[in-house]
Tab-separated table of C-alpha atoms in Angstrom:
chain	number	residue	atom	x	y	z
V	1	MET	CA	20.155	63.872	-133.508
V	2	LYS	CA	23.163	65.837	-132.060
V	3	ASN	CA	21.061	67.781	-129.826
V	4	LEU	CA	19.164	64.634	-128.570
V	5	ARG	CA	22.605	63.026	-127.807
V	6	ILE	CA	23.525	66.250	-125.736
V	7	GLY	CA	20.275	66.290	-123.916
V	8	ILE	CA	20.568	62.332	-122.911
V	9	ILE	CA	24.004	63.026	-121.604
V	10	LEU	CA	22.957	66.292	-119.610
V	11	LEU	CA	20.125	64.112	-118.193
V	12	ILE	CA	22.342	61.238	-117.282
V	13	CYS	CA	24.671	63.842	-115.438
V	14	LEU	CA	21.769	65.322	-113.721
V	15	ILE	CA	20.623	62.139	-112.219
V	16	THR	CA	24.160	61.057	-111.275
V	17	ALA	CA	24.538	64.390	-109.282
V	18	ILE	CA	21.261	63.723	-107.505
V	19	GLY	CA	22.365	60.433	-106.407
V	20	ILE	CA	26.030	61.410	-105.368
V	21	ASP	CA	24.553	64.488	-103.531
V	22	ALA	CA	22.361	62.231	-101.548
V	23	GLN	CA	24.158	62.552	-98.278
V	24	ASP	CA	25.072	66.313	-98.614
V	25	ASN	CA	21.389	67.249	-99.470
V	26	LEU	CA	19.908	66.247	-96.404
V	27	THR	CA	18.355	69.111	-94.271
V	28	PRO	CA	19.759	68.438	-90.302
V	29	SER	CA	18.595	70.758	-87.751
V	30	ASN	CA	21.544	72.795	-86.369
V	31	ASP	CA	20.762	71.686	-82.569
V	32	ILE	CA	20.759	67.829	-83.346
V	33	LEU	CA	23.862	65.719	-82.873
V	34	TYR	CA	23.778	62.797	-85.562
V	35	VAL	CA	25.884	59.950	-85.038
V	36	THR	CA	26.999	58.823	-88.368
V	37	ALA	CA	29.003	55.453	-87.803
V	38	VAL	CA	29.505	52.971	-85.016
V	39	SER	CA	32.124	50.101	-84.681
V	40	TRP	CA	32.601	47.649	-81.931
V	41	ASN	CA	36.219	46.695	-80.670
V	42	SER	CA	37.114	42.953	-81.088
V	43	ASP	CA	36.584	42.196	-77.470
V	44	GLY	CA	33.051	43.337	-77.603
V	45	ASN	CA	33.199	45.652	-74.810
V	46	LYS	CA	33.390	49.042	-76.347
V	47	ILE	CA	31.703	50.791	-78.951
V	48	VAL	CA	33.141	53.846	-80.850
V	49	ALA	CA	30.544	56.297	-82.270
V	50	VAL	CA	31.294	59.265	-84.343
V	51	GLY	CA	29.158	62.007	-85.833
V	52	ILE	CA	28.549	65.586	-86.670
V	53	GLN	CA	26.780	68.421	-84.794
V	54	GLN	CA	25.881	72.135	-85.600
V	55	GLU	CA	26.034	71.588	-89.387
V	56	GLY	CA	29.842	70.563	-89.333
V	57	GLN	CA	30.984	73.277	-86.853
V	58	GLN	CA	31.710	70.511	-84.438
V	59	GLY	CA	32.557	66.810	-84.626
V	60	TYR	CA	31.643	64.062	-82.207
V	61	LEU	CA	33.705	60.954	-81.153
V	62	ARG	CA	32.936	58.858	-78.016
V	63	VAL	CA	34.455	55.698	-76.992
V	64	ILE	CA	31.732	53.752	-74.748
V	65	ASP	CA	31.683	50.819	-72.438
V	66	SER	CA	28.970	48.890	-74.171
V	67	GLN	CA	27.842	47.348	-70.741
V	68	THR	CA	27.673	50.359	-68.529
V	69	GLY	CA	27.210	53.180	-71.020
V	70	GLN	CA	30.145	55.037	-69.632
V	71	ILE	CA	32.050	57.406	-71.852
V	72	LEU	CA	35.810	56.310	-71.673
V	73	TYR	CA	37.014	58.897	-73.956
V	74	GLN	CA	35.785	61.898	-76.111
V	75	LEU	CA	36.698	64.359	-78.792
V	76	ASP	CA	35.027	67.069	-80.234
V	77	PRO	CA	36.962	68.913	-82.850
V	78	ARG	CA	35.991	72.194	-84.253
V	79	PRO	CA	35.492	72.506	-87.245
V	80	GLY	CA	34.740	68.859	-87.826
V	81	GLY	CA	32.319	66.052	-88.165
V	82	PHE	CA	33.166	62.496	-88.861
V	83	THR	CA	31.603	59.945	-91.420
V	84	SER	CA	33.869	56.800	-90.820
V	85	VAL	CA	35.575	55.246	-87.999
V	86	ALA	CA	37.255	51.764	-87.395
V	87	TRP	CA	39.252	50.095	-84.447
V	88	SER	CA	42.689	48.585	-85.283
V	89	PRO	CA	42.871	44.900	-84.643
V	90	ASN	CA	44.792	45.160	-81.327
V	91	ASN	CA	41.871	47.502	-80.061
V	92	ARG	CA	44.430	50.285	-79.089
V	93	PHE	CA	43.926	52.594	-82.061
V	94	ILE	CA	40.975	54.296	-83.688
V	95	ALA	CA	40.976	55.677	-87.225
V	96	ALA	CA	38.268	58.363	-87.856
V	97	GLY	CA	37.702	60.071	-91.107
V	98	GLY	CA	35.330	63.151	-91.935
V	99	TYR	CA	34.451	66.230	-93.548
V	100	ASP	CA	37.549	68.075	-92.738
V	101	GLU	CA	39.433	66.010	-95.142
V	102	ALA	CA	41.687	64.200	-92.701
V	103	ILE	CA	41.884	60.983	-90.864
V	104	TRP	CA	42.434	61.109	-87.135
V	105	ILE	CA	44.347	58.458	-85.377
V	106	ILE	CA	43.648	58.050	-81.440
V	107	ASP	CA	45.367	55.999	-79.066
V	108	VAL	CA	42.627	54.827	-76.713
V	109	GLU	CA	44.689	53.677	-74.150
V	110	ALA	CA	46.882	56.833	-74.011
V	111	GLY	CA	43.523	58.863	-74.550
V	112	SER	CA	45.272	61.344	-77.196
V	113	VAL	CA	45.407	61.978	-80.878
V	114	VAL	CA	48.783	60.540	-81.983
V	115	LYS	CA	48.392	61.627	-85.599
V	116	VAL	CA	46.216	63.667	-88.147
V	117	LEU	CA	46.712	62.046	-91.746
V	118	TYR	CA	46.016	64.464	-94.611
V	119	GLY	CA	46.047	63.484	-98.486
V	120	HIS	CA	42.380	63.664	-99.343
V	121	GLN	CA	40.823	66.419	-101.078
V	122	SER	CA	37.256	65.986	-99.889
V	123	THR	CA	35.174	64.027	-97.127
V	124	VAL	CA	36.770	60.774	-96.017
V	125	SER	CA	33.914	58.564	-96.692
V	126	ASP	CA	35.164	55.416	-95.559
V	127	LEU	CA	38.159	53.564	-94.127
V	128	ASP	CA	39.319	50.205	-92.878
V	129	TRP	CA	42.315	48.619	-91.156
V	130	ASN	CA	44.036	45.384	-92.530
V	131	MET	CA	44.356	42.112	-90.257
V	132	ASP	CA	47.539	43.253	-88.214
V	133	GLY	CA	46.996	46.980	-88.144
V	134	THR	CA	50.122	47.893	-90.385
V	135	GLN	CA	48.073	49.322	-93.281
V	136	LEU	CA	44.876	51.770	-93.583
V	137	VAL	CA	42.696	51.993	-96.737
V	138	SER	CA	40.829	55.300	-97.011
V	139	THR	CA	38.367	56.815	-99.607
V	140	GLY	CA	37.589	60.354	-100.217
V	141	ASN	CA	34.287	60.589	-101.893
V	142	TRP	CA	34.252	63.111	-104.704
V	143	ASP	CA	38.040	63.572	-104.876
V	144	GLY	CA	37.894	59.989	-106.492
V	145	LEU	CA	41.144	58.862	-104.304
V	146	THR	CA	41.693	55.641	-102.519
V	147	ILE	CA	44.758	55.763	-100.349
V	148	LEU	CA	46.670	53.000	-98.830
V	149	TRP	CA	48.609	54.239	-95.595
V	150	ASP	CA	51.693	52.545	-93.780
V	151	MET	CA	50.370	52.853	-90.146
V	152	THR	CA	53.924	52.330	-88.808
V	153	THR	CA	55.188	55.507	-90.486
V	154	TYR	CA	51.957	57.317	-91.364
V	155	GLN	CA	52.990	57.532	-94.795
V	156	LYS	CA	51.058	57.085	-98.015
V	157	VAL	CA	52.120	53.697	-99.587
V	158	ARG	CA	49.610	53.961	-102.504
V	159	VAL	CA	47.225	56.247	-104.179
V	160	ILE	CA	44.617	55.015	-106.530
V	161	GLU	CA	42.957	57.781	-108.653
V	162	ALA	CA	39.493	57.282	-110.207
V	163	THR	CA	39.234	60.762	-111.520
V	164	SER	CA	35.926	59.911	-113.272
V	165	TRP	CA	33.919	58.687	-110.486
V	166	PHE	CA	32.905	59.223	-106.619
V	167	THR	CA	34.317	56.850	-104.156
V	168	LEU	CA	31.895	56.249	-101.004
V	169	ALA	CA	33.174	52.736	-99.743
V	170	THR	CA	36.091	50.492	-99.362
V	171	ALA	CA	37.271	47.503	-97.263
V	172	PHE	CA	40.311	45.134	-97.124
V	173	SER	CA	39.308	41.487	-98.001
V	174	PRO	CA	39.633	39.160	-94.851
V	175	ASN	CA	43.047	37.723	-96.226
V	176	ASP	CA	44.310	41.147	-96.854
V	177	GLN	CA	45.078	40.346	-100.544
V	178	HIS	CA	42.578	42.706	-102.024
V	179	ILE	CA	40.843	45.902	-101.642
V	180	ALA	CA	37.203	46.616	-102.762
V	181	VAL	CA	36.425	50.158	-103.646
V	182	GLY	CA	32.921	51.119	-104.601
V	183	GLY	CA	31.031	54.303	-105.728
V	184	GLU	CA	29.535	56.236	-108.640
V	185	ASN	CA	30.415	53.763	-111.371
V	186	GLY	CA	30.059	50.501	-109.210
V	187	ILE	CA	32.705	48.520	-107.774
V	188	ARG	CA	36.436	47.786	-108.276
V	189	VAL	CA	38.488	45.271	-106.519
V	190	TYR	CA	42.431	45.734	-106.510
V	191	SER	CA	45.248	43.604	-105.558
V	192	SER	CA	46.584	45.098	-102.136
V	193	MET	CA	49.919	43.665	-103.117
V	194	SER	CA	50.457	45.190	-106.593
V	195	ASN	CA	52.249	48.224	-107.447
V	196	ASN	CA	49.953	49.069	-110.522
V	197	SER	CA	47.895	51.849	-108.852
V	198	GLU	CA	45.186	51.918	-111.439
V	199	LYS	CA	44.501	48.504	-112.829
V	200	PRO	CA	41.867	46.632	-110.914
V	201	PHE	CA	42.006	42.828	-110.228
V	202	TRP	CA	38.286	42.908	-111.607
V	203	SER	CA	35.423	45.603	-111.798
V	204	THR	CA	31.951	45.718	-112.721
V	205	SER	CA	29.689	48.671	-113.496
V	206	GLU	CA	26.459	46.703	-113.815
V	207	ILE	CA	25.599	48.019	-110.292
V	208	PHE	CA	25.540	51.952	-111.358
V	209	TYR	CA	26.052	53.292	-107.817
V	210	VAL	CA	27.360	51.814	-104.584
V	211	GLY	CA	26.642	53.405	-101.472
V	212	ALA	CA	27.971	50.601	-99.028
V	213	LEU	CA	30.112	47.288	-99.413
V	214	ALA	CA	31.201	44.559	-96.999
V	215	TRP	CA	33.182	41.329	-97.583
V	216	ASN	CA	31.736	38.502	-95.799
V	217	HIS	CA	33.898	36.737	-93.248
V	218	LYS	CA	34.719	33.694	-95.596
V	219	GLY	CA	36.007	36.332	-98.042
V	220	ASN	CA	34.164	34.665	-101.072
V	221	GLN	CA	31.278	37.413	-101.218
V	222	ILE	CA	31.020	41.118	-101.105
V	223	ALA	CA	27.538	42.491	-100.320
V	224	ILE	CA	26.483	45.760	-101.869
V	225	GLY	CA	24.191	48.472	-101.050
V	226	SER	CA	23.019	50.518	-104.014
V	227	GLU	CA	21.354	53.950	-104.650
V	228	SER	CA	17.660	54.802	-105.071
V	229	PHE	CA	16.620	56.905	-108.040
V	230	GLN	CA	13.630	59.271	-108.362
V	231	SER	CA	12.419	59.926	-112.085
V	232	ILE	CA	12.983	63.419	-113.070
V	233	VAL	CA	9.958	63.336	-115.667
V	234	ASN	CA	7.946	61.441	-113.325
V	235	PRO	CA	8.647	62.089	-109.548
V	236	LYS	CA	6.200	59.472	-108.367
V	237	ASN	CA	8.241	56.840	-110.238
V	238	LYS	CA	11.201	55.717	-108.008
V	239	SER	CA	13.601	53.011	-108.209
V	240	TYR	CA	14.470	51.523	-104.850
V	241	ALA	CA	17.968	50.505	-103.509
V	242	GLN	CA	18.981	46.916	-103.843
V	243	ILE	CA	21.257	44.562	-101.994
V	244	TYR	CA	23.658	42.607	-104.302
V	245	LEU	CA	25.587	39.565	-103.475
V	246	LEU	CA	28.773	39.339	-105.714
V	247	ASP	CA	31.370	36.599	-106.186
V	248	SER	CA	34.523	38.102	-104.807
V	249	SER	CA	36.731	36.346	-107.132
V	250	ASN	CA	35.253	37.634	-110.355
V	251	GLY	CA	32.523	40.192	-109.582
V	252	LYS	CA	29.624	37.833	-110.813
V	253	GLN	CA	26.414	38.524	-109.352
V	254	LEU	CA	24.979	35.626	-107.238
V	255	SER	CA	21.742	36.839	-105.903
V	256	SER	CA	19.819	40.308	-105.257
V	257	ILE	CA	17.467	41.401	-102.526
V	258	ALA	CA	14.868	43.838	-103.338
V	259	THR	CA	14.104	46.513	-100.768
V	260	GLN	CA	11.586	49.332	-100.235
V	261	ASP	CA	14.466	51.670	-98.989
V	262	ASP	CA	16.246	54.985	-100.058
V	263	THR	CA	20.021	54.611	-100.826
V	264	ILE	CA	21.767	52.291	-98.581
V	265	PHE	CA	24.714	53.939	-96.948
V	266	GLY	CA	25.568	51.166	-94.276
V	267	ILE	CA	25.761	47.428	-94.674
V	268	ALA	CA	27.279	44.612	-92.692
V	269	TRP	CA	27.672	40.869	-92.229
V	270	SER	CA	26.961	39.027	-89.111
V	271	PRO	CA	30.289	37.034	-87.843
V	272	ASP	CA	28.642	33.745	-89.047
V	273	ASP	CA	27.698	35.281	-92.392
V	274	THR	CA	24.108	34.246	-92.006
V	275	LEU	CA	22.617	37.750	-91.735
V	276	ILE	CA	23.025	41.187	-93.483
V	277	SER	CA	22.044	44.282	-91.969
V	278	THR	CA	21.489	47.509	-93.724
V	279	TYR	CA	20.966	51.329	-92.808
V	280	SER	CA	19.280	53.359	-95.527
V	281	LYS	CA	18.782	57.166	-96.102
V	282	ASN	CA	15.089	56.975	-95.091
V	283	GLY	CA	16.235	55.975	-91.646
V	284	TYR	CA	15.572	52.378	-91.553
V	285	VAL	CA	17.772	49.711	-89.940
V	286	LYS	CA	16.864	46.275	-91.303
V	287	VAL	CA	18.196	42.844	-90.845
V	288	TRP	CA	17.929	40.268	-93.600
V	289	GLU	CA	18.778	36.627	-93.911
V	290	ALA	CA	21.553	36.496	-96.481
V	291	ASN	CA	20.718	33.127	-98.254
V	292	SER	CA	17.039	33.715	-98.703
V	293	GLY	CA	16.922	37.658	-98.614
V	294	LEU	CA	13.923	37.312	-96.055
V	295	LEU	CA	13.466	40.706	-94.019
V	296	LEU	CA	13.529	39.455	-90.525
V	297	GLN	CA	13.611	42.752	-88.491
V	298	SER	CA	13.148	46.596	-89.080
V	299	PHE	CA	14.099	49.333	-86.701
V	300	LEU	CA	13.824	53.315	-87.330
V	301	GLY	CA	17.240	55.177	-86.847
V	302	THR	CA	17.993	58.514	-88.179
V	303	THR	CA	17.115	60.037	-91.651
V	304	ALA	CA	20.095	62.473	-91.543
V	305	TYR	CA	23.674	61.045	-92.045
V	306	PRO	CA	22.866	57.261	-91.672
V	307	GLU	CA	25.972	55.316	-92.394
V	308	LYS	CA	27.918	52.627	-90.591
V	309	LEU	CA	26.571	50.111	-88.440
V	310	SER	CA	28.398	47.265	-86.789
V	311	PHE	CA	27.573	43.449	-85.375
V	312	SER	CA	29.267	42.696	-82.211
V	313	PRO	CA	32.290	40.354	-82.706
V	314	TYR	CA	30.132	37.229	-81.538
V	315	GLY	CA	27.105	38.377	-83.421
V	316	GLY	CA	24.740	38.650	-80.555
V	317	ARG	CA	24.245	42.437	-80.969
V	318	LEU	CA	23.809	45.104	-83.494
V	319	ALA	CA	24.936	48.785	-82.933
V	320	TYR	CA	23.856	51.659	-84.939
V	321	GLY	CA	23.776	55.640	-84.714
V	322	GLY	CA	20.984	57.604	-83.620
V	323	SER	CA	20.394	61.301	-83.136
V	324	LEU	CA	19.580	63.540	-80.113
V	325	PRO	CA	19.542	67.284	-79.210
V	326	ILE	CA	22.999	68.562	-78.364
V	327	ASN	CA	22.016	69.754	-74.961
V	328	SER	CA	21.359	66.080	-74.055
V	329	GLY	CA	24.510	64.693	-75.086
V	330	SER	CA	25.738	64.772	-71.419
V	331	SER	CA	22.859	62.753	-70.230
V	332	THR	CA	23.596	61.100	-66.946
V	333	THR	CA	21.463	58.271	-67.926
V	334	LEU	CA	24.027	55.866	-69.168
V	335	VAL	CA	21.948	52.996	-70.438
V	336	GLN	CA	18.173	52.928	-71.394
V	337	THR	CA	16.077	49.885	-72.638
V	338	ASN	CA	12.730	50.432	-74.205
V	339	ILE	CA	9.925	47.840	-74.100
V	340	GLU	CA	10.918	46.236	-77.360
V	341	GLY	CA	14.602	45.779	-76.021
V	342	THR	CA	16.376	48.368	-77.758
V	343	GLN	CA	19.415	49.661	-75.731
V	344	SER	CA	20.456	53.221	-75.982
V	345	LEU	CA	23.889	54.395	-75.004
V	346	ALA	CA	25.274	57.725	-74.334
V	347	GLY	CA	22.031	59.494	-74.127
V	348	GLY	CA	20.605	57.938	-77.259
V	349	ALA	CA	23.599	58.438	-79.639
V	350	VAL	CA	24.094	54.870	-79.887
V	351	GLN	CA	21.253	52.105	-80.424
V	352	VAL	CA	21.840	48.307	-79.704
V	353	ILE	CA	19.653	45.789	-80.712
V	354	VAL	CA	19.339	41.865	-80.593
V	355	PRO	CA	19.327	40.764	-84.228
V	356	ASP	CA	17.150	37.672	-85.075
V	357	PRO	CA	17.127	36.041	-81.501
V	358	SER	CA	16.942	32.379	-81.654
V	359	LEU	CA	17.954	29.160	-79.928
V	360	ALA	CA	20.112	28.310	-82.692
V	361	ARG	CA	21.975	31.822	-82.679
V	362	LEU	CA	22.346	31.325	-78.828
V	363	GLN	CA	23.956	28.043	-79.520
V	364	ALA	CA	26.295	29.368	-82.191
V	365	ILE	CA	27.423	32.090	-79.898
V	366	THR	CA	28.086	29.479	-77.072
V	367	GLN	CA	30.189	27.277	-79.334
V	368	ASN	CA	32.346	30.347	-80.511
V	369	CYS	CA	33.087	31.762	-77.128
V	370	GLY	CA	35.940	29.636	-76.516
V	371	ILE	CA	34.971	28.477	-72.872
V	372	GLN	CA	35.967	25.399	-71.197
V	373	LEU	CA	34.063	22.254	-72.662
V	374	SER	CA	32.322	21.195	-69.687
V	375	VAL	CA	30.760	24.859	-69.355
V	376	GLN	CA	29.982	24.764	-72.895
V	377	GLN	CA	28.202	21.321	-72.823
V	378	SER	CA	26.094	22.552	-69.593
V	379	LEU	CA	25.077	25.737	-71.436
V	380	THR	CA	24.283	23.682	-74.610
V	381	SER	CA	22.061	21.221	-72.519
V	382	GLN	CA	20.137	24.129	-71.209
V	383	ILE	CA	19.791	25.533	-74.617
V	384	ASN	CA	18.343	22.147	-76.128
V	385	THR	CA	15.884	21.677	-73.286
V	386	ASN	CA	14.925	25.487	-73.427
V	387	LYS	CA	15.845	26.217	-69.878
V	388	LEU	CA	16.639	29.715	-70.483
V	389	GLN	CA	16.207	30.913	-67.162
V	390	ASP	CA	18.612	28.463	-66.116
V	391	PHE	CA	21.022	29.394	-68.831
V	392	VAL	CA	20.960	33.062	-67.884
V	393	THR	CA	21.760	32.230	-64.115
V	394	GLU	CA	24.808	29.996	-65.178
V	395	VAL	CA	26.195	32.518	-67.597
V	396	SER	CA	25.736	35.532	-65.143
V	397	ALA	CA	27.634	33.498	-62.629
V	398	LEU	CA	30.666	32.919	-65.055
V	399	THR	CA	33.817	34.906	-64.242
V	400	ASP	CA	35.950	36.981	-66.810
V	401	ASP	CA	38.622	34.267	-66.511
V	402	GLN	CA	35.826	31.594	-67.695
V	403	ILE	CA	34.353	33.582	-70.630
V	404	PRO	CA	34.977	36.515	-72.665
V	405	LEU	CA	33.169	39.572	-71.404
V	406	GLY	CA	31.755	40.581	-74.975
V	407	CYS	CA	30.652	37.097	-75.389
V	408	LYS	CA	28.935	36.814	-72.039
V	409	ALA	CA	27.055	40.140	-72.800
V	410	ASP	CA	25.895	38.695	-76.156
V	411	LEU	CA	24.658	35.418	-74.645
V	412	LEU	CA	22.733	37.277	-72.143
V	413	ALA	CA	21.323	39.735	-74.675
V	414	VAL	CA	20.105	37.147	-76.953
V	415	ALA	CA	18.660	34.787	-73.981
V	416	ASP	CA	16.864	37.973	-72.467
V	417	ALA	CA	15.375	38.680	-75.960
V	418	LEU	CA	14.051	35.280	-76.281
V	419	LEU	CA	12.570	35.359	-72.559
V	420	LYS	CA	10.585	38.365	-73.344
């Protein structure tokens, strides 16, 4: 009986190790650039993309004009390789974490690195700014550390040690009162205000392995992307990843969505919380209806280092990372659009799609643009009567003073997708 117990423990450890190492056991090509994470700024006019090239010998960071495809800033540290990235709320700074166990803070306006934060002992797998940009939270994969940083002094405020489990995902709640941390043993939610570094507000280990997590914008739900497992005894027997929706106040499971995907390393809510997008290890980007779990769209991304994806702030577009030969990274073709409407930026490093285009989505974006009421009413009338070509003409004629650039781009992208 004792030997049986030991055997079971070893088997569990082996299964866990297979899951945790999923990101590291991929076999990327040495001459391919892989974009691991992307993020829109809050204006919707810029995308930051980060990644890895030459098997960790060089990192990749680009700030891209989302309309023209022009590269506004670039950084290629050696050695390096980034896995996570986020804009500060004021759109001035970028935080990027990676394989060098550091967090790079970049002033986009000045075009310079202002600080490199050290404190993790392994890959910085995820990070997130709070609402006013005064704090940053980061997770360190197999070091088990979650660190809260004061971004006015660049000092550690708090370190949460989870020595018995890997941490892969973290995020502030929309009201900044809580921090969610996910990894090998499920998800834990901590008070961001408490001085107690270890005791979570709540935790659940029912979801054995969390590859990605995201709060919805209302703050009442957390979406979880799980690991996929392959049986050691019978390799043909495989458990696919799941999407779980949890009540953020207590961790109770509200619903789940079955997938046919490998581990989900990227997950995001649309701004109106009606859609969930996932990026899985088998290379698929998928768009799901949050309430019903219905699969709406599927796109092929990259099977090496697939991680963070990002909705535009008005919800009309979705960006995710791709892969391309290193020698094509300086392509002079800034924007390319294929017959399916997928837009490629920076030589294919970033892919931009229109998630679930519909008249209802066009209407919702129009109402959230903050444009003059008379203009909004005119556009709404054209949507209601399905006069999309007139709609496109009127939106195109609006000046930057009349409509935010990011919202204008979203409206045109959705309308164009409907016209096609």
